[in-house]
Tab-separated table of C-alpha atoms in Angstrom:
chain	number	residue	atom	x	y	z
H	1	MET	CA	17.075	7.504	-12.129
H	2	LYS	CA	15.562	9.595	-9.342
H	3	THR	CA	12.799	7.971	-7.295
H	4	SER	CA	11.579	7.842	-3.720
H	5	MET	CA	10.932	4.119	-4.126
H	6	ASP	CA	12.884	1.825	-1.835
H	7	LYS	CA	15.406	-0.021	-3.994
H	8	ARG	CA	14.191	-3.355	-2.554
H	9	PHE	CA	11.007	-2.955	-4.611
H	10	MET	CA	12.609	-1.960	-7.902
H	11	PHE	CA	13.290	-4.259	-10.837
H	12	VAL	CA	16.423	-3.114	-12.644
H	13	ARG	CA	17.150	-6.173	-14.787
H	14	LEU	CA	15.240	-9.004	-16.376
H	15	GLY	CA	15.664	-12.407	-14.811
H	16	TYR	CA	13.991	-15.626	-13.877
H	17	SER	CA	14.397	-18.028	-10.989
H	18	TYR	CA	12.303	-21.144	-11.167
H	19	ARG	CA	14.393	-23.034	-8.629
H	20	ILE	CA	12.899	-24.007	-5.333
H	21	GLY	CA	14.900	-25.756	-2.669
H	22	GLU	CA	13.692	-28.295	-0.134
H	23	PHE	CA	13.471	-25.703	2.612
H	24	GLU	CA	11.302	-23.400	0.500
H	25	GLY	CA	9.172	-26.403	-0.488
H	26	VAL	CA	8.507	-27.268	3.167
H	27	ILE	CA	7.521	-23.670	3.892
H	28	GLY	CA	5.254	-23.651	0.843
H	29	LEU	CA	3.513	-26.864	1.888
H	30	ASP	CA	2.997	-25.485	5.404
H	31	ARG	CA	1.472	-22.312	3.975
H	32	LEU	CA	-0.854	-24.330	1.765
H	33	GLU	CA	-2.049	-26.294	4.789
H	34	ASN	CA	-2.737	-23.005	6.604
H	35	ARG	CA	-4.189	-21.201	3.578
H	36	GLU	CA	-7.687	-20.778	4.997
H	37	PHE	CA	-6.387	-19.280	8.249
H	38	ILE	CA	-3.913	-16.992	6.498
H	39	MET	CA	-6.349	-15.755	3.862
H	40	GLY	CA	-9.224	-15.481	6.330
H	41	THR	CA	-7.158	-13.434	8.770
H	42	ARG	CA	-5.950	-11.101	6.025
H	43	LYS	CA	-9.510	-10.555	4.835
H	44	ASP	CA	-10.670	-9.938	8.415
H	45	ASN	CA	-7.852	-7.430	8.907
H	46	ALA	CA	-8.783	-5.634	5.680
H	47	ALA	CA	-12.457	-5.562	6.671
H	48	TYR	CA	-11.514	-4.115	10.075
H	49	LEU	CA	-9.369	-1.400	8.477
H	50	THR	CA	-12.102	-0.578	5.971
H	51	ALA	CA	-14.812	-0.410	8.645
H	52	ASN	CA	-12.724	1.886	10.810
H	53	LEU	CA	-11.546	4.155	8.010
H	54	GLN	CA	-14.972	4.898	6.503
H	55	ASP	CA	-14.830	8.464	7.793
H	56	VAL	CA	-11.654	9.292	5.829
H	57	GLN	CA	-13.040	8.509	2.380
H	58	GLU	CA	-13.200	12.185	1.488
H	59	TYR	CA	-9.387	12.084	1.315
H	60	LEU	CA	-8.411	8.418	0.922
H	61	GLN	CA	-9.804	5.881	-1.515
H	62	LEU	CA	-10.260	2.584	0.293
H	63	PRO	CA	-10.007	-0.745	-1.557
H	64	GLN	CA	-13.134	-1.989	-3.288
H	65	TYR	CA	-13.686	-5.146	-5.262
H	66	PRO	CA	-16.701	-7.089	-6.551
H	67	GLU	CA	-18.191	-9.837	-4.368
H	68	TYR	CA	-17.265	-12.499	-6.915
H	69	VAL	CA	-13.546	-11.607	-6.574
H	70	ASP	CA	-11.339	-13.181	-3.917
H	71	HIS	CA	-8.705	-10.722	-2.656
H	72	SER	CA	-5.551	-11.950	-0.874
H	73	PHE	CA	-4.788	-8.635	0.889
H	74	MET	CA	-1.062	-9.150	0.988
H	75	MET	CA	-1.109	-5.406	1.765
H	76	TYR	CA	-3.866	-2.840	2.259
H	77	PRO	CA	-3.959	-0.310	-0.615
H	78	LEU	CA	-4.839	3.347	-0.120
H	79	VAL	CA	-4.962	6.064	-2.780
H	80	ILE	CA	-4.996	9.737	-1.863
H	81	LYS	CA	-7.866	11.547	-3.559
H	82	GLU	CA	-7.294	14.687	-5.608
H	83	SER	CA	-9.237	16.720	-3.001
H	84	ALA	CA	-6.763	15.861	-0.238
H	85	PRO	CA	-4.684	18.780	1.082
H	86	PHE	CA	-1.627	16.552	1.620
H	87	THR	CA	0.765	14.401	-0.366
H	88	ARG	CA	1.649	10.725	-0.254
H	89	ARG	CA	5.042	11.665	1.087
H	90	GLU	CA	3.534	13.596	3.999
H	91	ILE	CA	1.159	10.853	5.131
H	92	THR	CA	3.646	8.010	4.647
H	93	GLN	CA	6.351	9.911	6.536
H	94	HIS	CA	3.878	10.408	9.389
H	95	LEU	CA	3.041	6.708	9.416
H	96	GLU	CA	6.703	5.681	9.229
H	97	ARG	CA	7.554	8.031	12.144
H	98	ASN	CA	4.898	6.110	14.075
H	99	ASN	CA	6.573	2.783	13.216
H	100	ILE	CA	3.993	1.822	10.599
H	101	GLU	CA	5.663	0.437	7.491
H	102	THR	CA	4.391	1.755	4.188
H	103	ARG	CA	5.188	0.940	0.589
H	104	PRO	CA	4.450	3.149	-2.368
H	105	MET	CA	2.349	1.714	-5.156
H	106	MET	CA	4.402	1.575	-8.299
H	107	PRO	CA	2.788	0.486	-11.544
H	108	LEU	CA	4.922	-1.940	-13.542
H	109	LEU	CA	5.440	0.589	-16.304
H	110	ASN	CA	7.293	2.752	-13.753
H	111	GLN	CA	9.789	0.040	-12.881
H	112	PRO	CA	13.308	0.921	-14.106
H	113	LEU	CA	13.505	-2.217	-16.267
H	114	TYR	CA	10.287	-1.410	-18.127
H	115	LYS	CA	11.322	2.213	-18.601
H	116	LYS	CA	14.603	0.993	-20.071
H	117	LEU	CA	12.834	-1.442	-22.419
H	118	PHE	CA	9.852	0.693	-23.472
H	119	GLY	CA	10.626	4.272	-22.464
H	120	ASP	CA	8.645	6.476	-20.113
H	121	LEU	CA	5.022	5.588	-20.902
H	122	GLU	CA	3.414	7.053	-17.788
H	123	ALA	CA	1.869	10.006	-19.667
H	124	ASP	CA	-0.086	7.514	-21.803
H	125	TYR	CA	-1.646	5.903	-18.718
H	126	PRO	CA	-3.305	8.510	-16.462
H	127	VAL	CA	-4.477	5.984	-13.869
H	128	ALA	CA	-0.969	4.576	-13.516
H	129	HIS	CA	0.332	8.142	-13.250
H	130	ARG	CA	-2.111	8.925	-10.432
H	131	ILE	CA	-1.351	5.692	-8.577
H	132	ASN	CA	2.361	6.352	-8.896
H	133	ARG	CA	1.873	9.786	-7.281
H	134	CYS	CA	-0.866	9.003	-4.775
H	135	GLY	CA	-0.991	5.274	-3.953
H	136	PHE	CA	0.584	3.484	-1.027
H	137	TYR	CA	0.171	0.350	1.061
H	138	VAL	CA	0.038	-0.367	4.779
H	139	GLY	CA	0.262	-3.791	6.355
H	140	CYS	CA	-2.654	-6.192	6.384
H	141	HIS	CA	-0.944	-9.550	6.752
H	142	HIS	CA	-2.101	-12.369	9.004
H	143	GLY	CA	0.573	-11.621	11.626
H	144	LEU	CA	-0.990	-8.298	12.598
H	145	ARG	CA	-3.030	-8.152	15.782
H	146	ARG	CA	-5.967	-5.883	16.599
H	147	ALA	CA	-3.759	-3.450	18.566
H	148	GLN	CA	-1.482	-3.041	15.533
H	149	LEU	CA	-4.446	-2.449	13.234
H	150	ASP	CA	-5.793	0.114	15.720
H	151	LYS	CA	-2.409	1.855	15.635
H	152	ILE	CA	-2.652	2.148	11.836
H	153	ILE	CA	-6.197	3.508	12.089
H	154	ASP	CA	-5.348	5.932	14.904
H	155	SER	CA	-2.241	7.179	13.072
H	156	ILE	CA	-4.198	7.865	9.883
H	157	HIS	CA	-6.912	9.671	11.858
H	158	GLY	CA	-4.286	11.634	13.799
H	159	PHE	CA	-2.510	12.680	10.618
H	160	LEU	CA	-5.748	13.822	8.983
H	161	LYS	CA	-6.871	15.732	12.068
H	162	LYS	CA	-3.541	17.555	12.264
H	163	SER	CA	-3.334	18.155	8.498
H	164	LEU	CA	-6.863	19.482	8.244
H	165	GLN	CA	-6.363	21.814	11.220
H	166	ILE	CA	-3.198	23.187	9.645
H	167	CYS	CA	-5.004	23.601	6.320
H	168	ARG	CA	-7.993	25.394	7.911
H	169	HIS	CA	-5.722	27.852	9.738
H	170	GLY	CA	-3.974	28.863	6.535
H	171	ILE	CA	-0.618	27.466	7.563
H	172	TRP	CA	-0.676	24.790	4.886
H	173	ASN	CA	1.962	25.097	2.197
H	174	SER	CA	1.790	22.330	-0.354
C-alpha cells in the first residue's frame, strides 16, 4: 500500500490493550493533577497561532469550533484550501526542513486496517478525501514556548511569501 503517511501513525491490524502498569498510572495521575495547566496552555498556544495566522486564511483553513465545545488541541490542524497554489507535501516539507514537525491528517477510513476490512471508501466521503489530501497538523502542545510558536508562524508566512512570489512570476509548476 503506497502512502506518504509515517508508518508510526498507521493501524495495520486490529488489537486492544487495556493494561496499564503502575508507572503509567503514576504518570496518568500526575497529568490529571496538572490538567488545567496542560489544557489551558494548549488552548493559549492554539489561540496565539490562530491570532497570528489570520492573514493566511485565503490559503489555509484554521481550526474553528463552537464556544460550547472544549477542544484539547493535542495538535493544531490546518487544511489547505482549494484556492492555494501549493500542495500539502510542499508546505509540510518546508516546515520539516525548518525543524517543525508535521503530521498529515488521515481519516480513519484511510487507515490500512479499515481499507482491508471495508475496502476503499474514500470516494464516498468527499470531506475525508479532501482532508486526506490537504490536511496536516503542527505542534500545539503545552511544552511549546512562544519562540517555538513564532517559528511555526514565521515559517508558514515565509513559505507562503515564497510560494506566492513564484506563482506570480509564472515559475510555478504544480
